[in-house]
Amino acid sequence: ATGPRTEGRGPAGAPRARGAARAMAGQAQDREPLACLMIGTGEYTSGYSPSRVAASDKNAGVVALTLFDLRRRGRVGRIGLCGVNGKKFESIRQHMNRAIVQTYKGMDSAVETFPGDDEVRSDAYLAAIDSFQPGDAATVFTPDNTHFEITKALVERGLHVLTTKPLVKTLDEH
């Protein structure tokens, strides 16, 4: 014999309201699209690698491609991209145009960049974070030794954060 039937039931076996999923989907559509900041401009985020020495399975990136698709679907609005060397942004834009816009139907790879195209600033993430609002989201795909500092700044300003591992590198950061 099998246990009690729980299909169509919510928490603790309570009947699920009809159309709950549709109602929740409607609520999401009523909200302003989520703003997202990508911190880190490398291969995993944008697919860009200046050397292209190794063949990669991430030519179109992962993070940017996902956010551009979510924007196309109306789930994400503003997208920011933050690195250290703004002088690389023109090459990154060209790469994303080739790897994403010309490959995937209806994709738009426009992003707001930090720092400016003529700047090199290791603290550019601070200005980028300050231009977003509490409740916005951010990803951190940067060199390992920067994860903790950047993630802490994001959390302190009320952003939701996804950070690649490792979150910390030293015992002091634990």
JSON list of C-alpha atoms in Angstrom, two decimals, residues 48-167:
[
{"chain": "A", "resi": 48, "resn": "TYR", "atom": "CA", "xyz": [35.45, 36.98, -22.89]},
{"chain": "A", "resi": 49, "resn": "SER", "atom": "CA", "xyz": [39.05, 35.84, -22.63]},
{"chain": "A", "resi": 50, "resn": "PRO", "atom": "CA", "xyz": [41.67, 38.16, -24.09]},
{"chain": "A", "resi": 51, "resn": "SER", "atom": "CA", "xyz": [44.09, 35.32, -24.83]},
{"chain": "A", "resi": 52, "resn": "ARG", "atom": "CA", "xyz": [41.70, 32.62, -26.04]},
{"chain": "A", "resi": 53, "resn": "VAL", "atom": "CA", "xyz": [44.56, 30.20, -25.35]},
{"chain": "A", "resi": 54, "resn": "ALA", "atom": "CA", "xyz": [42.32, 27.40, -24.17]},
{"chain": "A", "resi": 55, "resn": "ALA", "atom": "CA", "xyz": [39.22, 26.23, -25.98]},
{"chain": "A", "resi": 56, "resn": "SER", "atom": "CA", "xyz": [36.31, 26.92, -23.68]},
{"chain": "A", "resi": 57, "resn": "ASP", "atom": "CA", "xyz": [32.85, 25.49, -23.22]},
{"chain": "A", "resi": 58, "resn": "LYS", "atom": "CA", "xyz": [31.79, 28.94, -21.99]},
{"chain": "A", "resi": 59, "resn": "ASN", "atom": "CA", "xyz": [32.34, 31.02, -25.12]},
{"chain": "A", "resi": 60, "resn": "ALA", "atom": "CA", "xyz": [29.09, 32.93, -24.53]},
{"chain": "A", "resi": 61, "resn": "GLY", "atom": "CA", "xyz": [29.66, 33.12, -20.79]},
{"chain": "A", "resi": 62, "resn": "VAL", "atom": "CA", "xyz": [27.12, 31.83, -18.32]},
{"chain": "A", "resi": 63, "resn": "VAL", "atom": "CA", "xyz": [26.07, 34.70, -16.08]},
{"chain": "A", "resi": 64, "resn": "ALA", "atom": "CA", "xyz": [25.56, 37.38, -18.76]},
{"chain": "A", "resi": 65, "resn": "LEU", "atom": "CA", "xyz": [23.84, 34.97, -21.13]},
{"chain": "A", "resi": 66, "resn": "THR", "atom": "CA", "xyz": [21.40, 33.97, -18.38]},
{"chain": "A", "resi": 67, "resn": "LEU", "atom": "CA", "xyz": [20.66, 37.57, -17.37]},
{"chain": "A", "resi": 68, "resn": "PHE", "atom": "CA", "xyz": [20.19, 38.67, -20.99]},
{"chain": "A", "resi": 69, "resn": "ASP", "atom": "CA", "xyz": [17.71, 35.81, -21.47]},
{"chain": "A", "resi": 70, "resn": "LEU", "atom": "CA", "xyz": [15.86, 36.78, -18.28]},
{"chain": "A", "resi": 71, "resn": "ARG", "atom": "CA", "xyz": [15.71, 40.37, -19.52]},
{"chain": "A", "resi": 72, "resn": "ARG", "atom": "CA", "xyz": [14.32, 39.16, -22.86]},
{"chain": "A", "resi": 73, "resn": "ARG", "atom": "CA", "xyz": [11.60, 37.36, -20.87]},
{"chain": "A", "resi": 74, "resn": "GLY", "atom": "CA", "xyz": [10.83, 40.49, -18.84]},
{"chain": "A", "resi": 75, "resn": "ARG", "atom": "CA", "xyz": [12.17, 39.14, -15.53]},
{"chain": "A", "resi": 76, "resn": "VAL", "atom": "CA", "xyz": [15.28, 41.36, -15.38]},
{"chain": "A", "resi": 77, "resn": "GLY", "atom": "CA", "xyz": [15.52, 45.04, -16.25]},
{"chain": "A", "resi": 78, "resn": "ARG", "atom": "CA", "xyz": [18.70, 46.98, -15.66]},
{"chain": "A", "resi": 79, "resn": "ILE", "atom": "CA", "xyz": [21.95, 45.01, -15.97]},
{"chain": "A", "resi": 80, "resn": "GLY", "atom": "CA", "xyz": [25.33, 46.30, -14.84]},
{"chain": "A", "resi": 81, "resn": "LEU", "atom": "CA", "xyz": [28.79, 44.89, -15.52]},
{"chain": "A", "resi": 82, "resn": "CYS", "atom": "CA", "xyz": [31.67, 45.80, -13.25]},
{"chain": "A", "resi": 83, "resn": "GLY", "atom": "CA", "xyz": [35.35, 45.07, -13.62]},
{"chain": "A", "resi": 84, "resn": "VAL", "atom": "CA", "xyz": [38.62, 46.75, -12.80]},
{"chain": "A", "resi": 85, "resn": "ASN", "atom": "CA", "xyz": [39.83, 47.73, -16.26]},
{"chain": "A", "resi": 86, "resn": "GLY", "atom": "CA", "xyz": [37.27, 49.75, -18.20]},
{"chain": "A", "resi": 87, "resn": "LYS", "atom": "CA", "xyz": [39.61, 49.81, -21.19]},
{"chain": "A", "resi": 88, "resn": "LYS", "atom": "CA", "xyz": [38.57, 46.18, -21.87]},
{"chain": "A", "resi": 89, "resn": "PHE", "atom": "CA", "xyz": [34.86, 46.96, -22.14]},
{"chain": "A", "resi": 90, "resn": "GLU", "atom": "CA", "xyz": [34.85, 47.68, -25.87]},
{"chain": "A", "resi": 91, "resn": "SER", "atom": "CA", "xyz": [36.40, 44.25, -26.55]},
{"chain": "A", "resi": 92, "resn": "ILE", "atom": "CA", "xyz": [33.97, 42.61, -24.13]},
{"chain": "A", "resi": 93, "resn": "ARG", "atom": "CA", "xyz": [30.99, 44.30, -25.85]},
{"chain": "A", "resi": 94, "resn": "GLN", "atom": "CA", "xyz": [32.23, 43.14, -29.26]},
{"chain": "A", "resi": 95, "resn": "HIS", "atom": "CA", "xyz": [32.69, 39.61, -27.96]},
{"chain": "A", "resi": 96, "resn": "MET", "atom": "CA", "xyz": [29.22, 39.47, -26.38]},
{"chain": "A", "resi": 97, "resn": "ASN", "atom": "CA", "xyz": [27.70, 40.81, -29.61]},
{"chain": "A", "resi": 98, "resn": "ARG", "atom": "CA", "xyz": [29.34, 38.00, -31.59]},
{"chain": "A", "resi": 99, "resn": "ALA", "atom": "CA", "xyz": [28.79, 35.22, -29.05]},
{"chain": "A", "resi": 100, "resn": "ILE", "atom": "CA", "xyz": [25.32, 36.16, -27.81]},
{"chain": "A", "resi": 101, "resn": "VAL", "atom": "CA", "xyz": [23.43, 38.72, -29.93]},
{"chain": "A", "resi": 102, "resn": "GLN", "atom": "CA", "xyz": [24.36, 37.15, -33.28]},
{"chain": "A", "resi": 103, "resn": "THR", "atom": "CA", "xyz": [23.76, 33.62, -31.95]},
{"chain": "A", "resi": 104, "resn": "TYR", "atom": "CA", "xyz": [20.61, 33.81, -29.82]},
{"chain": "A", "resi": 105, "resn": "LYS", "atom": "CA", "xyz": [17.36, 35.19, -31.23]},
{"chain": "A", "resi": 106, "resn": "GLY", "atom": "CA", "xyz": [16.07, 38.36, -29.59]},
{"chain": "A", "resi": 107, "resn": "MET", "atom": "CA", "xyz": [18.99, 38.86, -27.20]},
{"chain": "A", "resi": 108, "resn": "ASP", "atom": "CA", "xyz": [20.21, 42.32, -26.22]},
{"chain": "A", "resi": 109, "resn": "SER", "atom": "CA", "xyz": [23.67, 42.50, -24.64]},
{"chain": "A", "resi": 110, "resn": "ALA", "atom": "CA", "xyz": [23.51, 46.15, -23.57]},
{"chain": "A", "resi": 111, "resn": "VAL", "atom": "CA", "xyz": [24.94, 46.70, -20.09]},
{"chain": "A", "resi": 112, "resn": "GLU", "atom": "CA", "xyz": [25.85, 49.65, -17.91]},
{"chain": "A", "resi": 113, "resn": "THR", "atom": "CA", "xyz": [29.58, 49.38, -17.18]},
{"chain": "A", "resi": 114, "resn": "PHE", "atom": "CA", "xyz": [31.74, 50.27, -14.20]},
{"chain": "A", "resi": 115, "resn": "PRO", "atom": "CA", "xyz": [34.31, 51.85, -14.26]},
{"chain": "A", "resi": 116, "resn": "GLY", "atom": "CA", "xyz": [34.14, 54.09, -17.33]},
{"chain": "A", "resi": 117, "resn": "ASP", "atom": "CA", "xyz": [35.71, 52.88, -20.57]},
{"chain": "A", "resi": 118, "resn": "ASP", "atom": "CA", "xyz": [38.80, 55.01, -19.99]},
{"chain": "A", "resi": 119, "resn": "GLU", "atom": "CA", "xyz": [39.33, 54.11, -16.32]},
{"chain": "A", "resi": 120, "resn": "VAL", "atom": "CA", "xyz": [41.19, 51.45, -14.35]},
{"chain": "A", "resi": 121, "resn": "ARG", "atom": "CA", "xyz": [39.89, 51.26, -10.77]},
{"chain": "A", "resi": 122, "resn": "SER", "atom": "CA", "xyz": [40.16, 48.34, -8.39]},
{"chain": "A", "resi": 123, "resn": "ASP", "atom": "CA", "xyz": [37.39, 49.88, -6.25]},
{"chain": "A", "resi": 124, "resn": "ALA", "atom": "CA", "xyz": [34.93, 50.39, -9.13]},
{"chain": "A", "resi": 125, "resn": "TYR", "atom": "CA", "xyz": [32.61, 47.84, -7.52]},
{"chain": "A", "resi": 126, "resn": "LEU", "atom": "CA", "xyz": [31.83, 50.37, -4.74]},
{"chain": "A", "resi": 127, "resn": "ALA", "atom": "CA", "xyz": [30.41, 52.95, -7.16]},
{"chain": "A", "resi": 128, "resn": "ALA", "atom": "CA", "xyz": [28.61, 50.19, -9.06]},
{"chain": "A", "resi": 129, "resn": "ILE", "atom": "CA", "xyz": [27.00, 48.85, -5.89]},
{"chain": "A", "resi": 130, "resn": "ASP", "atom": "CA", "xyz": [25.98, 52.34, -4.77]},
{"chain": "A", "resi": 131, "resn": "SER", "atom": "CA", "xyz": [24.14, 52.86, -8.06]},
{"chain": "A", "resi": 132, "resn": "PHE", "atom": "CA", "xyz": [21.87, 49.87, -7.32]},
{"chain": "A", "resi": 133, "resn": "GLN", "atom": "CA", "xyz": [19.09, 49.67, -4.71]},
{"chain": "A", "resi": 134, "resn": "PRO", "atom": "CA", "xyz": [18.51, 47.39, -1.73]},
{"chain": "A", "resi": 135, "resn": "GLY", "atom": "CA", "xyz": [16.64, 44.34, -3.00]},
{"chain": "A", "resi": 136, "resn": "ASP", "atom": "CA", "xyz": [18.49, 44.28, -6.33]},
{"chain": "A", "resi": 137, "resn": "ALA", "atom": "CA", "xyz": [20.70, 41.29, -7.11]},
{"chain": "A", "resi": 138, "resn": "ALA", "atom": "CA", "xyz": [24.38, 40.80, -7.82]},
{"chain": "A", "resi": 139, "resn": "THR", "atom": "CA", "xyz": [26.77, 38.07, -8.88]},
{"chain": "A", "resi": 140, "resn": "VAL", "atom": "CA", "xyz": [30.43, 37.93, -7.91]},
{"chain": "A", "resi": 141, "resn": "PHE", "atom": "CA", "xyz": [32.80, 36.05, -10.24]},
{"chain": "A", "resi": 142, "resn": "THR", "atom": "CA", "xyz": [36.15, 37.68, -9.49]},
{"chain": "A", "resi": 143, "resn": "PRO", "atom": "CA", "xyz": [39.56, 36.45, -8.32]},
{"chain": "A", "resi": 144, "resn": "ASP", "atom": "CA", "xyz": [39.22, 34.34, -5.17]},
{"chain": "A", "resi": 145, "resn": "ASN", "atom": "CA", "xyz": [40.96, 36.80, -2.86]},
{"chain": "A", "resi": 146, "resn": "THR", "atom": "CA", "xyz": [38.32, 39.49, -3.62]},
{"chain": "A", "resi": 147, "resn": "HIS", "atom": "CA", "xyz": [35.13, 37.49, -2.99]},
{"chain": "A", "resi": 148, "resn": "PHE", "atom": "CA", "xyz": [34.74, 38.28, 0.71]},
{"chain": "A", "resi": 149, "resn": "GLU", "atom": "CA", "xyz": [35.32, 42.04, 0.50]},
{"chain": "A", "resi": 150, "resn": "ILE", "atom": "CA", "xyz": [32.99, 42.53, -2.47]},
{"chain": "A", "resi": 151, "resn": "THR", "atom": "CA", "xyz": [30.28, 40.23, -1.12]},
{"chain": "A", "resi": 152, "resn": "LYS", "atom": "CA", "xyz": [30.37, 41.94, 2.27]},
{"chain": "A", "resi": 153, "resn": "ALA", "atom": "CA", "xyz": [29.90, 45.35, 0.62]},
{"chain": "A", "resi": 154, "resn": "LEU", "atom": "CA", "xyz": [26.92, 44.02, -1.36]},
{"chain": "A", "resi": 155, "resn": "VAL", "atom": "CA", "xyz": [25.24, 42.49, 1.69]},
{"chain": "A", "resi": 156, "resn": "GLU", "atom": "CA", "xyz": [25.82, 45.62, 3.78]},
{"chain": "A", "resi": 157, "resn": "ARG", "atom": "CA", "xyz": [23.98, 47.63, 1.09]},
{"chain": "A", "resi": 158, "resn": "GLY", "atom": "CA", "xyz": [21.04, 45.19, 1.02]},
{"chain": "A", "resi": 159, "resn": "LEU", "atom": "CA", "xyz": [21.60, 43.44, -2.31]},
{"chain": "A", "resi": 160, "resn": "HIS", "atom": "CA", "xyz": [20.92, 39.76, -2.85]},
{"chain": "A", "resi": 161, "resn": "VAL", "atom": "CA", "xyz": [24.21, 38.05, -3.77]},
{"chain": "A", "resi": 162, "resn": "LEU", "atom": "CA", "xyz": [25.40, 34.92, -5.54]},
{"chain": "A", "resi": 163, "resn": "THR", "atom": "CA", "xyz": [29.17, 34.50, -5.08]},
{"chain": "A", "resi": 164, "resn": "THR", "atom": "CA", "xyz": [31.29, 31.81, -6.66]},
{"chain": "A", "resi": 165, "resn": "LYS", "atom": "CA", "xyz": [33.36, 29.69, -4.30]},
{"chain": "A", "resi": 166, "resn": "PRO", "atom": "CA", "xyz": [35.38, 30.12, -2.20]},
{"chain": "A", "resi": 167, "resn": "LEU", "atom": "CA", "xyz": [33.55, 32.83, -0.29]}
]
